[in-house]
Amino acid sequence: MEVLPIFERSVRRISDAPQIDTREQLIASARAIFIETGYASASTPEIVRRAGLTRGALYHYFENKADLFYVVALAEAQAIASEIRSLDIQSEDPQKALIDGAMAYFSAMKQTGRTKLLLVEAPSVLGPKELKTVEHTARIRGLREGLTNLARKEGVNLPIDALTELLSSMFDKAALSIAEGNFSAPYEVAIKLILRSLVAR
């Protein structure tokens, strides 16, 4: 397996709409190809060809294929977070809010290609720092906040970090199984049972 370097990300100033469109075209093209072929088989010439651009345009915005994949994965994670936020999940019962958030995550992960990009490709392509950023953006931040609110509301001492890590892995396993064609209902029921058991009622 190719060992990919970790690059410091530099923020480039985008001064006009055409430049933004060019960058988004590259991201969209790369996303489609990463889903179709996987990262290892994706080529930058095919990415720019499908985007209708030149390799010079790609390297104006991205250092290499690994850098482009990171941006694609992060954009996908941000889309998940945005979709969950758009539901405006609010409840005086933090346990219900946790369950609603989990169901929203499963719904967001049904978007074509997301499980492959974030749960199959990203762990093998990204370095630990980048992977952590993507995971934190997609689900860990909201899950940790939900668990913290639950512990505060119930006046209990929960192992927040450990629970966040374990529940996040469980959510991902369920999302992968659903993406493989298994019925989502049993997983959703199981997650609800687990979240309801975190504190005694």
Short mmCIF file of N, CA, C and O in Angstrom, two decimals, residues 3-4 8 28 32 38 46 49 51 93-94 97 107 119 135 138 151 155 157 164 174 180 185-186 193 201:
data_model
loop_
_atom_site.label_atom_id
_atom_site.label_comp_id
_atom_site.label_asym_id
_atom_site.label_seq_id
_atom_site.Cartn_x
_atom_site.Cartn_y
_atom_site.Cartn_z
N VAL A 3 2.28 4.69 0.92
CA VAL A 3 2.24 5.52 2.12
C VAL A 3 2.11 6.97 1.67
O VAL A 3 2.97 7.48 0.94
N LEU A 4 1.05 7.60 2.07
CA LEU A 4 0.77 8.96 1.63
C LEU A 4 1.28 9.97 2.63
O LEU A 4 1.11 9.80 3.84
N GLU A 8 0.49 20.03 4.97
CA GLU A 8 -0.09 21.17 5.64
C GLU A 8 -1.02 21.85 4.64
O GLU A 8 -0.62 22.14 3.50
N ALA A 28 -16.37 17.95 -7.66
CA ALA A 28 -17.48 17.11 -8.09
C ALA A 28 -16.99 15.97 -8.98
O ALA A 28 -17.44 14.82 -8.85
N ALA A 32 -17.08 11.84 -7.95
CA ALA A 32 -17.71 10.80 -8.77
C ALA A 32 -16.73 9.69 -9.10
O ALA A 32 -17.07 8.50 -9.02
N GLY A 38 -12.72 3.95 -6.76
CA GLY A 38 -11.88 3.91 -5.58
C GLY A 38 -10.70 4.83 -5.76
O GLY A 38 -10.32 5.19 -6.89
N GLU A 46 -8.02 11.70 -15.66
CA GLU A 46 -9.44 11.41 -15.85
C GLU A 46 -10.30 12.41 -15.07
O GLU A 46 -11.37 12.82 -15.54
N ARG A 49 -10.27 15.59 -17.09
CA ARG A 49 -10.98 15.39 -18.36
C ARG A 49 -12.48 15.47 -18.14
O ARG A 49 -13.20 16.14 -18.88
N ALA A 51 -14.03 16.89 -15.72
CA ALA A 51 -14.41 18.24 -15.30
C ALA A 51 -14.33 19.24 -16.45
O ALA A 51 -14.80 20.38 -16.32
N ASP A 93 -35.58 16.76 26.16
CA ASP A 93 -35.09 15.44 26.54
C ASP A 93 -33.82 15.13 25.74
O ASP A 93 -33.90 14.82 24.55
N PRO A 94 -32.64 15.23 26.34
CA PRO A 94 -31.39 15.02 25.60
C PRO A 94 -31.24 13.61 25.07
O PRO A 94 -30.55 13.38 24.08
N ALA A 97 -33.01 13.67 21.85
CA ALA A 97 -32.20 14.42 20.89
C ALA A 97 -31.06 13.56 20.36
O ALA A 97 -30.72 13.62 19.17
N SER A 107 -29.76 8.58 7.97
CA SER A 107 -30.43 9.10 6.78
C SER A 107 -29.44 9.81 5.87
O SER A 107 -29.45 9.61 4.64
N LEU A 119 -16.17 5.79 4.91
CA LEU A 119 -15.97 4.64 5.80
C LEU A 119 -15.10 3.54 5.18
O LEU A 119 -14.63 2.66 5.92
N GLU A 135 -13.80 12.82 10.56
CA GLU A 135 -14.72 12.12 11.47
C GLU A 135 -15.36 13.09 12.46
O GLU A 135 -16.56 13.00 12.76
N ALA A 138 -18.07 15.08 10.64
CA ALA A 138 -19.27 14.34 10.21
C ALA A 138 -20.17 13.93 11.36
O ALA A 138 -21.39 13.97 11.24
N ALA A 151 -25.57 13.66 30.09
CA ALA A 151 -24.95 13.49 31.41
C ALA A 151 -25.30 14.66 32.33
O ALA A 151 -25.59 14.47 33.52
N GLY A 155 -27.59 14.28 35.57
CA GLY A 155 -26.74 14.36 36.75
C GLY A 155 -25.91 13.11 36.97
O GLY A 155 -25.70 12.68 38.12
N ASN A 157 -22.34 10.70 35.80
CA ASN A 157 -20.96 10.80 35.31
C ASN A 157 -20.73 9.75 34.24
O ASN A 157 -20.49 8.59 34.55
N THR A 164 -18.25 8.16 23.15
CA THR A 164 -18.25 8.78 21.83
C THR A 164 -17.53 7.89 20.82
O THR A 164 -18.02 7.65 19.70
N ALA A 174 -23.12 0.14 11.38
CA ALA A 174 -24.51 0.06 10.95
C ALA A 174 -24.69 0.71 9.59
O ALA A 174 -25.39 0.17 8.71
N GLU A 180 -24.72 -1.83 2.28
CA GLU A 180 -24.53 -3.11 1.59
C GLU A 180 -25.86 -3.77 1.23
O GLU A 180 -25.87 -4.84 0.62
N ALA A 185 -34.05 -0.90 9.46
CA ALA A 185 -34.89 -0.91 10.66
C ALA A 185 -34.25 -1.63 11.85
O ALA A 185 -34.24 -1.09 12.97
N PRO A 186 -33.70 -2.84 11.70
CA PRO A 186 -33.12 -3.51 12.86
C PRO A 186 -31.97 -2.73 13.49
O PRO A 186 -31.81 -2.72 14.72
N LEU A 193 -32.24 1.28 21.35
CA LEU A 193 -32.17 0.53 22.61
C LEU A 193 -30.90 0.85 23.37
O LEU A 193 -30.92 1.04 24.61
N ARG A 201 -33.95 5.13 33.87
CA ARG A 201 -35.14 5.98 33.97
C ARG A 201 -35.97 5.56 35.18
O ARG A 201 -36.05 4.37 35.47
#
